[in-house]
Tab-separated table of C-alpha atoms in Angstrom:
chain	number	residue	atom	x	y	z
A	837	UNK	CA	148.250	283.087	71.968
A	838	UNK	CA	148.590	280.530	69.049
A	839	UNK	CA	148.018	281.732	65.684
A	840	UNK	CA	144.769	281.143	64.118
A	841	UNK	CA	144.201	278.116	61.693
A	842	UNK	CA	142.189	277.662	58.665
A	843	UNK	CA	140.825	275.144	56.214
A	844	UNK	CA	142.401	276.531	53.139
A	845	UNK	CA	138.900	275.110	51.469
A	846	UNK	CA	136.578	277.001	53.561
A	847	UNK	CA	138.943	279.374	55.553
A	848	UNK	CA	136.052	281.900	55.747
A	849	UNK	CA	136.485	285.931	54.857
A	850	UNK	CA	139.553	287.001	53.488
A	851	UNK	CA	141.324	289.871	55.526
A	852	UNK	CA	140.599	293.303	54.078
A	853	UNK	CA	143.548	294.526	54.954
A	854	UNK	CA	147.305	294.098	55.601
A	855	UNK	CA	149.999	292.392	52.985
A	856	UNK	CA	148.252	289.863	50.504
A	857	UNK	CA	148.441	286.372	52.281
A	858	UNK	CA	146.799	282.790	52.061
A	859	UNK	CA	145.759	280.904	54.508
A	860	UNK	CA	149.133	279.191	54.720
A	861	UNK	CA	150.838	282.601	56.419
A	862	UNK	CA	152.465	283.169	52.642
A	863	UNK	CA	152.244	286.611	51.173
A	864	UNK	CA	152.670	287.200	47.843
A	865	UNK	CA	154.930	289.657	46.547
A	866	UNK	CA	155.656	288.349	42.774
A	867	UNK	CA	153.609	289.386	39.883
A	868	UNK	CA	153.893	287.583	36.422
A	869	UNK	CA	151.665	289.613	33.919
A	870	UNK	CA	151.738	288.293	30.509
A	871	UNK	CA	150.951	290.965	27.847
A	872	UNK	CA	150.430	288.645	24.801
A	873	UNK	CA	149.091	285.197	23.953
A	874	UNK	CA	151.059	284.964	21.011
A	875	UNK	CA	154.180	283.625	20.137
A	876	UNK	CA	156.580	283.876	16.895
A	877	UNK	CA	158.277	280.096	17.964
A	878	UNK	CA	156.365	276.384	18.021
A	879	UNK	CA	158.277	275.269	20.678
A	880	UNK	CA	157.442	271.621	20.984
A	881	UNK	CA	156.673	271.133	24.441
A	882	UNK	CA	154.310	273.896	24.456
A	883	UNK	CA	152.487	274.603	21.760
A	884	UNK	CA	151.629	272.927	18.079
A	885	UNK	CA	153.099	273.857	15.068
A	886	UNK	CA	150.182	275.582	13.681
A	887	UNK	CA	149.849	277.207	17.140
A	888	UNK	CA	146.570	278.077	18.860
A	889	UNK	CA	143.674	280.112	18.761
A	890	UNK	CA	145.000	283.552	19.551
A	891	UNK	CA	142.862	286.310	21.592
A	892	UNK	CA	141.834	288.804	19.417
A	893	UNK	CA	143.426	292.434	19.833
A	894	UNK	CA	139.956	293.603	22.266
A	895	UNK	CA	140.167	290.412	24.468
A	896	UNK	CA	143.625	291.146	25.812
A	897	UNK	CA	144.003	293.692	28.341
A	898	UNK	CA	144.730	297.422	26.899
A	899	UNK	CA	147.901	298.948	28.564
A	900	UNK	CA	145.551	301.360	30.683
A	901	UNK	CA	143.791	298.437	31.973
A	902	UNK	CA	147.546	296.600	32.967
A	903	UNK	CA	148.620	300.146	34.357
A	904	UNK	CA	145.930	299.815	36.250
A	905	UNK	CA	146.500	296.369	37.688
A	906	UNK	CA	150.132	297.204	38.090
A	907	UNK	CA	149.440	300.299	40.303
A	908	UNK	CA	146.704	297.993	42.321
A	909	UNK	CA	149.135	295.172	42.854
A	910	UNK	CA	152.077	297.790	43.873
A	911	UNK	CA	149.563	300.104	46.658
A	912	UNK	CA	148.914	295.844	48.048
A	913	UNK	CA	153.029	295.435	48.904
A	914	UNK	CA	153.803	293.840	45.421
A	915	UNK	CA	157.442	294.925	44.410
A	916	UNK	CA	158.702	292.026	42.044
A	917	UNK	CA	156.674	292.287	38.309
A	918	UNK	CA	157.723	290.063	35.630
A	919	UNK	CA	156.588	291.033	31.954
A	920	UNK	CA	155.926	287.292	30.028
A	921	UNK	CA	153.964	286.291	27.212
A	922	UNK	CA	153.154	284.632	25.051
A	923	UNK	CA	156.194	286.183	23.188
A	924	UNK	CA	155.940	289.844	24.852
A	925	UNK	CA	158.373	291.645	22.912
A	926	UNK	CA	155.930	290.867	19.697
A	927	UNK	CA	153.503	293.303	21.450
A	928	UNK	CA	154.140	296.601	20.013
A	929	UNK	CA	153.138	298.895	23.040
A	930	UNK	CA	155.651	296.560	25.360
A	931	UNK	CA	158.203	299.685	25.797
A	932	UNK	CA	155.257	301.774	26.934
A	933	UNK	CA	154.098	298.797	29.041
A	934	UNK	CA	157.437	298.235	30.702
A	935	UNK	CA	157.621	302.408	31.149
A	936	UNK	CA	154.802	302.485	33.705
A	937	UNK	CA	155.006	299.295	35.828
A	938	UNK	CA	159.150	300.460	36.117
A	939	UNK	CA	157.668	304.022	36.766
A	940	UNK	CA	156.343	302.223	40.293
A	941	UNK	CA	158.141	303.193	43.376
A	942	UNK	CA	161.071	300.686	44.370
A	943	UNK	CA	159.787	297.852	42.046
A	944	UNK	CA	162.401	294.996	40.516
A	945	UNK	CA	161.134	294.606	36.771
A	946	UNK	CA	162.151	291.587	34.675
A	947	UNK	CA	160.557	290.326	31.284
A	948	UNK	CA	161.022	286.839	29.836
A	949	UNK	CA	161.706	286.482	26.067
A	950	UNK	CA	162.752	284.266	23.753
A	951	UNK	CA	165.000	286.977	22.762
A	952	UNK	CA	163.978	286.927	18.908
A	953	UNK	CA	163.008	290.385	18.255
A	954	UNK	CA	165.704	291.743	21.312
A	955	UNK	CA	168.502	293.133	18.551
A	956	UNK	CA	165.658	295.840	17.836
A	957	UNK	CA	163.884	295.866	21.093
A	958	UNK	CA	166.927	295.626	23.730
A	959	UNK	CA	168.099	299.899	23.776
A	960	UNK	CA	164.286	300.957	23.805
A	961	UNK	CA	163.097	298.532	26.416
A	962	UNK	CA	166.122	299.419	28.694
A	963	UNK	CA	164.995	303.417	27.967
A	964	UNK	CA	162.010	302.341	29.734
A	965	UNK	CA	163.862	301.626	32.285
A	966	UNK	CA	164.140	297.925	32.119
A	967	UNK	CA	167.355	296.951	34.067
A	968	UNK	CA	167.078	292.436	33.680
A	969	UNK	CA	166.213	290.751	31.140
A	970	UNK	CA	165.464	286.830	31.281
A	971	UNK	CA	165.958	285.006	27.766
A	972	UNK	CA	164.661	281.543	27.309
A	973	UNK	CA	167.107	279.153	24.913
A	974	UNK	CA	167.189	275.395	25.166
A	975	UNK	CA	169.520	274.572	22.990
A	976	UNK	CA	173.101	275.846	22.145
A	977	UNK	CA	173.055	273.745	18.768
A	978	UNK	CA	171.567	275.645	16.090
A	979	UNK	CA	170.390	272.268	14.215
A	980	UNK	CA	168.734	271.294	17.577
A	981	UNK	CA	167.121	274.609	18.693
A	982	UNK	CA	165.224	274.964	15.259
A	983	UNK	CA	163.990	271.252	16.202
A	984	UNK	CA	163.270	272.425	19.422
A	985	UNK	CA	161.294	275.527	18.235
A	986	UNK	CA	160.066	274.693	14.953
A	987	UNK	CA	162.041	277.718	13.442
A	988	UNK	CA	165.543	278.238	12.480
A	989	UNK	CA	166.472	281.005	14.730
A	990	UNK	CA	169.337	280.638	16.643
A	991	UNK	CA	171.008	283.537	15.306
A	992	UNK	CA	168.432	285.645	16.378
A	993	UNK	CA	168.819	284.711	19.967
A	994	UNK	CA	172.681	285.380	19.879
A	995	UNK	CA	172.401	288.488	18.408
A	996	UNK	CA	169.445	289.258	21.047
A	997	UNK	CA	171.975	288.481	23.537
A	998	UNK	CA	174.772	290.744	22.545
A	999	UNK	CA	172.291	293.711	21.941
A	1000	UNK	CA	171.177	293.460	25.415
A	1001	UNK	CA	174.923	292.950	26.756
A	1002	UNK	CA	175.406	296.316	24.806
A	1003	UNK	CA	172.102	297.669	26.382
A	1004	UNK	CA	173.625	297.516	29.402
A	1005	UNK	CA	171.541	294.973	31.308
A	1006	UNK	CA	172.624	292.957	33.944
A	1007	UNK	CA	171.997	290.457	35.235
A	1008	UNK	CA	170.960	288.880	32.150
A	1009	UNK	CA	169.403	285.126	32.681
A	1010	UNK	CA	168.793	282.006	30.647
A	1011	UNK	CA	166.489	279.437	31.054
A	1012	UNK	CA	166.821	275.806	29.804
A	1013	UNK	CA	164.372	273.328	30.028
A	1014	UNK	CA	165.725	270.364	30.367
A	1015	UNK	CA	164.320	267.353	28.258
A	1016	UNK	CA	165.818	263.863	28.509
A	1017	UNK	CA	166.772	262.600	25.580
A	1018	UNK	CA	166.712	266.034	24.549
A	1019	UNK	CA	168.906	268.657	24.895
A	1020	UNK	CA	170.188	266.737	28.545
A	1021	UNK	CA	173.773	266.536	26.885
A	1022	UNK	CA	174.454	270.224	26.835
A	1023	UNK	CA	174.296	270.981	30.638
A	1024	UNK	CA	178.073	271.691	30.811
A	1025	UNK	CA	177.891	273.784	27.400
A	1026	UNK	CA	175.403	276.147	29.205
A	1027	UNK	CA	177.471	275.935	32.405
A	1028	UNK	CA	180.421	276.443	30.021
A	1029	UNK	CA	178.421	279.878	28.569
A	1030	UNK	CA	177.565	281.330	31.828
A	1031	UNK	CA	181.341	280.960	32.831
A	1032	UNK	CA	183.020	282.694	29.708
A	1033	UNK	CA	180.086	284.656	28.934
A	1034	UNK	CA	179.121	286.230	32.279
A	1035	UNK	CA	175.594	285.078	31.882
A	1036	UNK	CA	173.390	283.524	34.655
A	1037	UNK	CA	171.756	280.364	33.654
A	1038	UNK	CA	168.803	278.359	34.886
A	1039	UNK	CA	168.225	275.219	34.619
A	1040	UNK	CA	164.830	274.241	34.902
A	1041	UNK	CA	163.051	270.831	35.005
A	1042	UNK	CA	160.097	269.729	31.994
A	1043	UNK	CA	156.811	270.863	33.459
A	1044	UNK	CA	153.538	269.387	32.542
A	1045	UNK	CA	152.125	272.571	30.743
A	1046	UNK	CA	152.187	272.007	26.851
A	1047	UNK	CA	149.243	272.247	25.037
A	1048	UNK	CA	149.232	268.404	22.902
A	1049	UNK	CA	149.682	267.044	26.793
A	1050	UNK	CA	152.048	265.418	25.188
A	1051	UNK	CA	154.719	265.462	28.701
A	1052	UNK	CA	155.819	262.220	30.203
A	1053	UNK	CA	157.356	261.801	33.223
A	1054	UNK	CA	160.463	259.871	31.879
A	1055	UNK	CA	161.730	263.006	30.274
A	1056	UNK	CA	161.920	264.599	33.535
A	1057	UNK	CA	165.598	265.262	34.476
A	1058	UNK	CA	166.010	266.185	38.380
A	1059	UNK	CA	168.084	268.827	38.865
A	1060	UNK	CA	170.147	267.199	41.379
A	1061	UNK	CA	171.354	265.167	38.245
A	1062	UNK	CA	172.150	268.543	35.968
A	1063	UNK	CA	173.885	269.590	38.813
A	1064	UNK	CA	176.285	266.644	39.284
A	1065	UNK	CA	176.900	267.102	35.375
A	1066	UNK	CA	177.846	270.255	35.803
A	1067	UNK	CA	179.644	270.497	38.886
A	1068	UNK	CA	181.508	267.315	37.007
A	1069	UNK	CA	183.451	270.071	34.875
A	1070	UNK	CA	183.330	272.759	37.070
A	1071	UNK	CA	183.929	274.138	40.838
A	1072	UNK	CA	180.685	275.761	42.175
A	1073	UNK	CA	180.258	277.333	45.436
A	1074	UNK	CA	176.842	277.702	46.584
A	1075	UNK	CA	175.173	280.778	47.105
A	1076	UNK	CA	173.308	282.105	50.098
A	1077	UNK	CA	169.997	283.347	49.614
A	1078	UNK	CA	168.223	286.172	51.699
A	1079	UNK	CA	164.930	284.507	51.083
A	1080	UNK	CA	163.639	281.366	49.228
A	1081	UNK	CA	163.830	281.057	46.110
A	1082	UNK	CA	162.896	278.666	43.229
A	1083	UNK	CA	166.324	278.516	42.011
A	1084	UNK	CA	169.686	276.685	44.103
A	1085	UNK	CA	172.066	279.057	43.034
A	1086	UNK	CA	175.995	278.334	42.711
A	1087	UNK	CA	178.586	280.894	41.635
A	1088	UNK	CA	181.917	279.776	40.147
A	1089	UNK	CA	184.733	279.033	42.547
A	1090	UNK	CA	187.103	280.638	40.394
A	1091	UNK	CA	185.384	284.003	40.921
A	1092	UNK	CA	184.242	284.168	36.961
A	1093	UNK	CA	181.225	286.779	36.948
A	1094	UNK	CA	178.463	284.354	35.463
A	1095	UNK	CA	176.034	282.236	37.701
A	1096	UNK	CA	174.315	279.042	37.486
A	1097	UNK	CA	170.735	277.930	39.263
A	1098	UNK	CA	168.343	274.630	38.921
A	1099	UNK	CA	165.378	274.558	39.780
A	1100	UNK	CA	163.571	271.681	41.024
A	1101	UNK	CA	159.907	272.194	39.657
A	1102	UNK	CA	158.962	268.691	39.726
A	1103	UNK	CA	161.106	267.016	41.604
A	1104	UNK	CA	161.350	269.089	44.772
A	1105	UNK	CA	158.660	271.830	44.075
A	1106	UNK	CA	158.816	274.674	45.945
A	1107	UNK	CA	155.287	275.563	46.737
A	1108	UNK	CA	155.480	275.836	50.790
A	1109	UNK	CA	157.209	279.125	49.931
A	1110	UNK	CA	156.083	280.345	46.533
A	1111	UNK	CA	155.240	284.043	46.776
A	1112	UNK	CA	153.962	284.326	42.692
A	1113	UNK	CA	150.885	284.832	41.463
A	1114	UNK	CA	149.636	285.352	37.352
A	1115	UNK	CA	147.750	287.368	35.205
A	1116	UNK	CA	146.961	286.119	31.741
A	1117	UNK	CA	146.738	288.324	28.819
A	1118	UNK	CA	143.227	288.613	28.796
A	1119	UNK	CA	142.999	289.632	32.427
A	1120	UNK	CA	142.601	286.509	34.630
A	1121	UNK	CA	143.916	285.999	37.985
A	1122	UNK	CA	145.769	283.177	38.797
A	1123	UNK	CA	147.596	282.070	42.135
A	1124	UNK	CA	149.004	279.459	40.946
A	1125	UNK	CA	151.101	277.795	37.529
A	1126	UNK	CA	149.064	275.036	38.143
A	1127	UNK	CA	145.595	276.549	38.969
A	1128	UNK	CA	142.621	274.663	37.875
A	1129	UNK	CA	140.435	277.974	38.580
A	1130	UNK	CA	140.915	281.335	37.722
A	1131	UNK	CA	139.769	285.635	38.322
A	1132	UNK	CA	137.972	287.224	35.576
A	1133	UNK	CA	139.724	290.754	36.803
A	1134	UNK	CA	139.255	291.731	32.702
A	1135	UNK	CA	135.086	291.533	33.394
A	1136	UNK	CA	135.337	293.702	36.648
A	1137	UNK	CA	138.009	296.205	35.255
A	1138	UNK	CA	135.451	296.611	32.046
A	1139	UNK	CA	132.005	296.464	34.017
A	1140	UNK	CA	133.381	299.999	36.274
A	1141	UNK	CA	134.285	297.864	39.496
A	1142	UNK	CA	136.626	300.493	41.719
A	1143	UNK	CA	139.952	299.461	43.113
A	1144	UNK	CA	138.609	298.263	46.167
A	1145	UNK	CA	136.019	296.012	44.220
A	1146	UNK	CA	139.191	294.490	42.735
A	1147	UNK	CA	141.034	294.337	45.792
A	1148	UNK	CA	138.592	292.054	47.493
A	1149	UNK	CA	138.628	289.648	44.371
A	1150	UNK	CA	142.371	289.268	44.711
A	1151	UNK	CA	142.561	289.173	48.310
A	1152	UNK	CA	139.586	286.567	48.215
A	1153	UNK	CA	141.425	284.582	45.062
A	1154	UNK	CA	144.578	284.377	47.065
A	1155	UNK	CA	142.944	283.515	50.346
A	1156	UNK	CA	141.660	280.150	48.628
A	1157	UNK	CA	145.091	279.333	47.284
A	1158	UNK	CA	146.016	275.278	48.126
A	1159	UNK	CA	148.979	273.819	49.860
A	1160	UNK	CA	150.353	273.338	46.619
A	1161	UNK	CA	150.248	271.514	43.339
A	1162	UNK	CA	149.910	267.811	42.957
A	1163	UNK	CA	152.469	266.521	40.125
A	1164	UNK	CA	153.934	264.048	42.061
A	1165	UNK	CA	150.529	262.744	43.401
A	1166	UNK	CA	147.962	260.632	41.530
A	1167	UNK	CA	144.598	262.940	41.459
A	1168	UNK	CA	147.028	265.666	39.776
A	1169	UNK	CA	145.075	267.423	36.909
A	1170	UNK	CA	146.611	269.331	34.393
A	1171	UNK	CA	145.671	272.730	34.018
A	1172	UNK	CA	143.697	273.638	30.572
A	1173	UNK	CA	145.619	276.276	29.679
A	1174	UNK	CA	149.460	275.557	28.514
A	1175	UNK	CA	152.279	277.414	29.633
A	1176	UNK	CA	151.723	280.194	26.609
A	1177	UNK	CA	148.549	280.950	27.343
A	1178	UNK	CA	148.927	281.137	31.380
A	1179	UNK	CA	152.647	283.438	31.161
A	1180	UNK	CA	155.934	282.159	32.142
């Protein structure tokens, strides 16, 4: 018998039961949950310099109330979290927060960071039992990444780096946006850093998603093109993947420990597959980067709903998800809500 199809628009009830899918037969197993709106860089393709309106300390969600979701997510067949922000490491309770969701039975835990405050942070959050850590640097050029940022920090990331080498975590990632005109020259530099320094580095193309809308398309590099500027200086084998993923990995044919991805976001998007979904710091459920509508799971956590009450809101959320977004259509419309304020 042929499987059933649906009108991802009006696809009817959402199953009560079973592993979270959409209508599209993908089940999502990948939760972001950002813990923070806030942010202690002005990166310029995200946010002003004078920032945004932050949530005050009662909007965002307590760490009960992210417990909570965590354990919810989990009993539904989630087993990939990913801690974001905002900046989460300049949320004080973040060691406790990381403590429970890693607490979960057979969960992968990963936070993202701009690895600022990770020289203090780095031994406590891997006590929580934190075992990857994901640090977000576009620039190797100190001039360049306090351009890039608005604040003259690159020390801070390099010594965030080495404290969470000496934490013990592994792997540990970088992401790089890539902006043309940019920071576009330094492709083989990171390449060069993930070979000598055993780190794995992402490359990841200029999304849409800062908050003066300021993105245009011509800054867009394609992956395809960092990766024939890398692979120009060095031998990379490609790597074979169990599942998708987001990323086109490579490893170095000489056998040196680091890694390199690139991932296509705009170019080649990989939404037939994607598996994520998103929960903002004040509680709202999103199933996709790009969503234009969102979950108020805050308002039913607070008004007494039970699990099952929140179940069906997720389950119905995710049922509605669309094929995919539209960037490289002409009806695309940007989401509201830049990348800070949705979590990486």
């Amino acid at each position: 018998m042929a499987a059933p199809t649906y009108d991802w628009r009006n696809p009817g009830p959402a199953p009560t039961e079973g592993p979270l899918a959409d209508t599209f037969g993908r089940v999502a197993g990948d939760l972001r949950i950002s813990v923070i709106d806030k942010c202690n860089l002005r990166c310029t393709y995200c946010m002003p310099a004078e920032g945004l309106p932050w949530l005050e300390k009662d909007e965002i969600l307590t760490v009960d109330e992210i417990d909570r979701l965590a354990r919810l997510f989990h009993s539904l067949g989630v087993r990939e979290f990913k801690i974001t922000g905002g900046e989460p490491t300049v949320r004080r309770e973040l060691p406790e927060i990381v403590r429970r969701v890693c607490a979960l039975e057979g969960v992968d835990v990963s936070i993202t960071t701009n690895g600022l405050l990770l020289d203090r942070l780095a031994a406590p959050l891997r006590e929580a039992g934190l075992r990857r850590v994901t640090v977000s640097c576009d620039s190797l050029l100190s001039h360049r990444y306090a351009e890039m940022t608005r604040r003259d920090a690159f020390d801070k990331v390099t010594k965030g780096l080495e404290a969470a080498r000496a934490a013990g975590f592994d792997p540990i990632k970088i992401n790089c946006v890539v902006i043309r005109g940019t920071n576009d020259d330094e492709a083989v530099d990171f390449a060069r850093l993930a070979h000598e320094g055993g780190y794995d580095v992402r490359f990841i193309e200029y999304m849409p998603l800062d908050a003066e809308k300021t993105w245009e398309r011509d800054k867009v590099v394609p992956a395809e093109e960092t990766l024939a500027a890398v692979s120009s200086a060095f031998d990379l084998v490609p790597v074979a993947q169990d599942s998708p993923q987001p990323a086109t990995s490579f490893r170095f044919a000489d056998g040196a420990p680091g890694g390199l991805g690139f991932i296509p976001s705009v170019t080649n998007p990989f939404c037939a597959s994607c598996n994520r979904m998103r929960i903002t710091a004040e509680g709202a459920f999103r199933v996709c980067l790009f969503a234009l509508e969102e979950t108020d799971l805050r308002a039913a956590l607070r008004s007494g709903a039970d699990d099952p009450a929140v179940e069906l809101m997720i389950r119905e959320a995710l049922w509605h998800k669309w094929p995919g977004h539209k960037i490289n259509h002409p009806d695309f419309v940007r989401p509201d809500r830049s990348m800070s304020m949705i979590g990486g």
